[in-house]
Amino acid sequence: MRTPGTPILRRTALTAAAGVLLAGCGGPAGQDGGRGGGDRGGTASRTAAPGASPTADPTRIPGVGDTLHARIPADSGQVVAVYGRGPDSADATVVLYTRRDGAWQRTRQWSGHNGKRGWTTDHRQGDRRSPVGVFTLSDAGGVLPDPGARLPYTADPAFAAPRSWSRSHWHDFDYVIAIDYNRVRGTSPLDPTRPQGQEKGGSIWLHLDHGSGTSGCVSLPRSGMEYLLRTVDPAQHPVVVMGDRAHLAA
């Protein structure tokens, strides 16, 4: 699904704001020179999903307790679950679940990263922690042309990370999916509007992994981002459920 070209005046405004927005997700404050990452050879991990057990309820997302489960929309058919290793850890596992006949099935799984300082239930600008919660997924974009995304996709060179950043970060925003935290749904991920105010942060995205923690976003391998862009369907009312294991299980 593609969106029409951005009007010239709006494109200019987005381009001017891009540097500030990118800093919110993976800018200089989040640089760590990390390299590597990926999904272990370019294929999804085949290990059991985090939180899974032989007696798990198939109508529930594994490892997600009552608090966050209640926030998953009843009509949602796709959930991207981000299982953080710990409250202060940057390591995470990203799993796509698809609901079929009332049961959630693990579709794909990748290794990834979250904020370099871990997780928080009260995200603030510059804290380098990812927000815990359930958020809708409405819009996508990136430096590269639309790879066949189902979400509305905005291709714009303004997504590009400044070349003053570490080389390992240069391709972070080749593809992004905006996480609907403190943003206006139905707009480009570059839209600078923050309904809850600047102090609550924003520009929290799914984006390409550079091998280590982010400034608050969630990162995963290129193959994972390409798969999500081609699979996450607005007709399925997709959401991301994200947090460290303890908060997810509460």
Coordinates of C-alpha atoms in Angstrom, one line a residue:
M1 CA 0.0 0.0 0.0
R2 CA 1.6 3.3 -1.1
T3 CA 0.8 6.9 -0.2
P4 CA 0.9 9.7 -2.8
G5 CA 3.9 12.0 -3.0
T6 CA 4.4 14.4 -0.1
P7 CA 3.5 18.0 -1.1
I8 CA 6.5 20.2 -1.5
L9 CA 5.9 22.4 1.6
R10 CA 5.2 19.5 3.8
R11 CA 8.3 17.6 2.6
T12 CA 10.4 20.6 3.4
A13 CA 9.0 20.7 6.9
L14 CA 9.6 17.0 7.4
T15 CA 13.1 17.2 6.1
A16 CA 13.9 20.1 8.4
A17 CA 12.6 18.1 11.4
A18 CA 14.3 14.8 10.4
G19 CA 17.5 15.4 12.3
V20 CA 15.6 16.0 15.6
L21 CA 13.4 13.0 15.0
L22 CA 16.2 10.6 14.1
A23 CA 18.0 11.7 17.3
G24 CA 15.0 10.4 19.2
C25 CA 15.4 6.9 17.9
G26 CA 19.0 6.3 17.0
G27 CA 21.0 9.6 17.0
P28 CA 24.3 10.5 18.4
A29 CA 23.2 9.8 22.0
G30 CA 22.5 6.3 21.1
Q31 CA 25.6 5.5 19.2
D32 CA 27.8 2.8 20.5
G33 CA 29.8 1.6 17.6
G34 CA 28.1 -1.8 17.7
R35 CA 28.4 -4.1 14.7
G36 CA 27.0 -7.4 13.7
G37 CA 23.6 -8.5 14.9
G38 CA 21.3 -10.2 12.4
D39 CA 19.0 -13.2 12.5
R40 CA 21.7 -15.9 12.6
G41 CA 22.4 -16.5 9.0
G42 CA 19.4 -14.6 7.5
T43 CA 16.7 -17.0 8.6
A44 CA 14.3 -16.8 11.5
S45 CA 15.2 -18.4 14.7
R46 CA 13.6 -21.9 15.2
T47 CA 13.9 -21.9 19.0
A48 CA 10.8 -21.9 21.1
A49 CA 9.1 -18.6 21.6
P50 CA 10.0 -16.8 24.9
G51 CA 7.5 -17.5 27.6
A52 CA 6.2 -20.6 25.8
S53 CA 5.3 -23.8 27.8
P54 CA 3.8 -27.1 26.9
T55 CA 0.5 -26.0 28.7
A56 CA 0.4 -22.5 27.3
D57 CA -3.1 -21.2 26.4
P58 CA -3.2 -20.9 22.6
T59 CA -5.6 -17.9 22.9
R60 CA -2.9 -15.9 24.7
I61 CA 0.5 -14.5 23.6
P62 CA 3.1 -16.5 25.4
G63 CA 4.8 -14.6 28.3
V64 CA 2.2 -11.8 28.3
G65 CA 0.2 -11.5 31.5
D66 CA -3.2 -10.1 32.2
T67 CA -2.2 -6.4 32.3
L68 CA -0.9 -6.1 28.8
H69 CA -3.1 -8.9 27.4
A70 CA -6.2 -6.8 28.2
R71 CA -4.8 -4.0 26.0
I72 CA -4.5 -6.1 22.9
P73 CA -7.5 -5.2 20.7
A74 CA -10.1 -8.0 20.4
D75 CA -10.0 -7.6 16.6
S76 CA -6.2 -7.7 16.3
G77 CA -4.9 -10.6 14.2
Q78 CA -1.2 -9.8 14.3
V79 CA 1.0 -9.1 17.2
V80 CA 4.7 -8.2 17.1
A81 CA 6.0 -9.2 20.6
V82 CA 9.3 -7.8 21.8
Y83 CA 10.7 -9.8 24.7
G84 CA 13.4 -7.8 26.4
R85 CA 16.0 -9.9 28.3
G86 CA 15.8 -7.7 31.4
P87 CA 14.8 -4.3 32.7
D88 CA 18.3 -2.9 32.1
S89 CA 19.3 -5.0 29.1
A90 CA 19.4 -4.0 25.5
D91 CA 19.0 -7.5 24.1
A92 CA 15.6 -8.7 22.9
T93 CA 13.8 -11.3 20.9
V94 CA 11.2 -10.2 18.4
V95 CA 8.4 -12.6 17.5
L96 CA 5.5 -12.1 15.0
Y97 CA 2.3 -13.9 16.1
T98 CA -0.7 -14.4 13.8
R99 CA -4.1 -15.4 15.1
R100 CA -5.9 -18.2 13.3
D101 CA -9.2 -19.7 14.4
G102 CA -8.8 -17.9 17.8
A103 CA -5.3 -19.3 18.4
W104 CA -2.0 -17.3 18.3
Q105 CA 0.7 -19.0 16.2
R106 CA 4.3 -18.0 16.1
T107 CA 5.1 -17.0 12.5
R108 CA 8.7 -15.7 12.6
Q109 CA 11.3 -14.9 15.3
W110 CA 14.4 -12.8 15.2
S111 CA 17.1 -11.6 17.6
G112 CA 17.1 -7.8 18.1
H113 CA 17.7 -4.9 20.5
N114 CA 15.8 -2.3 22.4
G115 CA 17.0 0.9 24.3
K116 CA 20.6 0.6 25.4
R117 CA 19.5 1.3 29.0
G118 CA 16.6 -1.2 28.9
W119 CA 12.9 -0.5 29.5
T120 CA 10.6 1.9 31.3
T121 CA 6.9 2.4 32.0
D122 CA 7.5 6.2 32.0
H123 CA 9.5 6.9 28.9
R124 CA 11.1 10.4 28.7
Q125 CA 13.0 12.1 26.0
G126 CA 16.7 11.0 26.0
D127 CA 16.4 8.3 28.7
R128 CA 17.6 5.7 26.2
R129 CA 15.0 3.2 27.4
S130 CA 12.2 1.7 25.4
P131 CA 8.6 2.2 26.5
V132 CA 6.8 -0.8 27.9
G133 CA 3.3 -1.3 26.5
V134 CA 0.9 -2.2 23.7
F135 CA 1.0 0.1 20.7
T136 CA -0.7 0.1 17.3
L137 CA 1.3 -0.1 14.1
S138 CA -0.1 2.2 11.5
D139 CA 2.6 3.7 9.2
A140 CA 6.0 2.9 7.7
G141 CA 8.7 4.4 5.6
G142 CA 12.4 4.7 5.1
V143 CA 15.3 5.8 2.9
L144 CA 14.7 2.9 0.4
P145 CA 11.7 2.5 -2.0
D146 CA 8.6 0.7 -0.8
P147 CA 9.5 -3.0 -0.7
G148 CA 5.8 -4.0 -1.0
A149 CA 4.6 -2.8 2.4
R150 CA 1.0 -3.2 3.4
L151 CA 1.1 -0.3 5.8
P152 CA 1.1 3.2 4.2
Y153 CA 4.8 3.7 3.2
T154 CA 6.7 7.0 2.9
A155 CA 10.0 6.8 1.0
D156 CA 12.1 9.9 1.8
P157 CA 15.8 10.6 1.9
A158 CA 15.1 12.6 5.0
F159 CA 15.1 9.3 6.9
A160 CA 18.8 8.9 6.3
A161 CA 21.1 8.9 9.3
P162 CA 23.7 11.7 9.2
R163 CA 27.1 10.5 8.0
S164 CA 28.6 12.1 11.1
W165 CA 27.1 9.1 13.0
S166 CA 29.1 5.9 13.4
R167 CA 29.1 3.9 10.1
S168 CA 27.3 1.1 11.9
H169 CA 24.2 3.3 12.1
W170 CA 24.1 4.6 8.6
H171 CA 21.5 2.1 7.4
D172 CA 19.3 1.9 10.5
F173 CA 16.5 3.8 8.9
D174 CA 16.5 2.2 5.4
Y175 CA 13.2 0.7 6.6
V176 CA 11.1 1.7 9.6
I177 CA 7.7 1.0 11.0
A178 CA 6.4 3.7 13.4
I179 CA 5.3 2.4 16.8
D180 CA 2.3 4.6 17.7
Y181 CA 3.8 6.0 20.9
N182 CA 3.3 9.8 21.3
R183 CA 2.6 10.3 17.6
V184 CA -0.2 11.0 15.2
R185 CA -1.5 7.9 13.4
G186 CA -1.9 8.1 9.7
T187 CA 1.1 10.3 9.1
S188 CA 4.7 9.7 8.0
P189 CA 7.0 8.4 10.7
L190 CA 8.9 11.7 10.2
D191 CA 5.9 13.7 11.4
P192 CA 7.3 15.7 14.4
T193 CA 4.0 16.1 16.2
R194 CA 4.0 14.7 19.8
P195 CA 0.5 14.9 21.3
Q196 CA 1.8 14.2 24.9
G197 CA 4.5 16.8 24.7
Q198 CA 8.2 16.7 23.8
E199 CA 9.2 15.6 27.3
K200 CA 7.5 12.2 26.7
G201 CA 9.8 11.5 23.8
G202 CA 8.8 10.0 20.5
S203 CA 10.0 8.7 17.2
I204 CA 10.0 5.1 18.6
W205 CA 10.3 2.8 15.6
L206 CA 11.0 -0.7 14.5
H207 CA 14.1 -0.3 12.4
L208 CA 17.2 -2.1 11.1
D209 CA 19.6 -3.5 13.7
H210 CA 23.2 -2.3 14.0
G211 CA 24.2 -5.0 16.5
S212 CA 23.6 -3.2 19.9
G213 CA 21.2 -1.1 21.9
T214 CA 19.2 1.9 20.5
S215 CA 18.1 5.2 21.9
G216 CA 14.6 3.8 22.6
C217 CA 13.6 2.0 19.4
V218 CA 13.4 -1.7 18.7
S219 CA 15.8 -3.1 16.0
L220 CA 15.9 -6.3 14.1
P221 CA 17.7 -7.7 11.0
R222 CA 17.1 -6.4 7.5
S223 CA 15.4 -9.6 6.5
G224 CA 13.0 -9.3 9.5
M225 CA 12.1 -5.7 8.6
E226 CA 11.5 -6.7 5.0
Y227 CA 9.3 -9.5 6.2
L228 CA 7.3 -7.4 8.6
L229 CA 6.8 -4.7 6.0
R230 CA 5.4 -7.2 3.5
T231 CA 3.3 -9.0 6.2
V232 CA 2.0 -6.6 8.8
D233 CA -1.5 -5.7 7.4
P234 CA -3.6 -2.8 8.6
A235 CA -6.7 -4.9 7.9
Q236 CA -5.5 -7.2 10.8
H237 CA -5.3 -4.3 13.3
P238 CA -1.6 -5.0 14.1
V239 CA 0.0 -4.1 17.4
V240 CA 3.3 -4.4 19.1
V241 CA 3.5 -5.7 22.7
M242 CA 6.9 -4.8 24.1
G243 CA 8.8 -4.8 27.4
D244 CA 11.2 -6.8 29.5
R245 CA 10.0 -10.2 30.5
A246 CA 8.9 -9.2 34.0
H247 CA 6.8 -6.4 32.8
L248 CA 5.3 -8.4 30.0
A249 CA 4.3 -11.2 32.4
A250 CA 2.7 -8.9 35.0

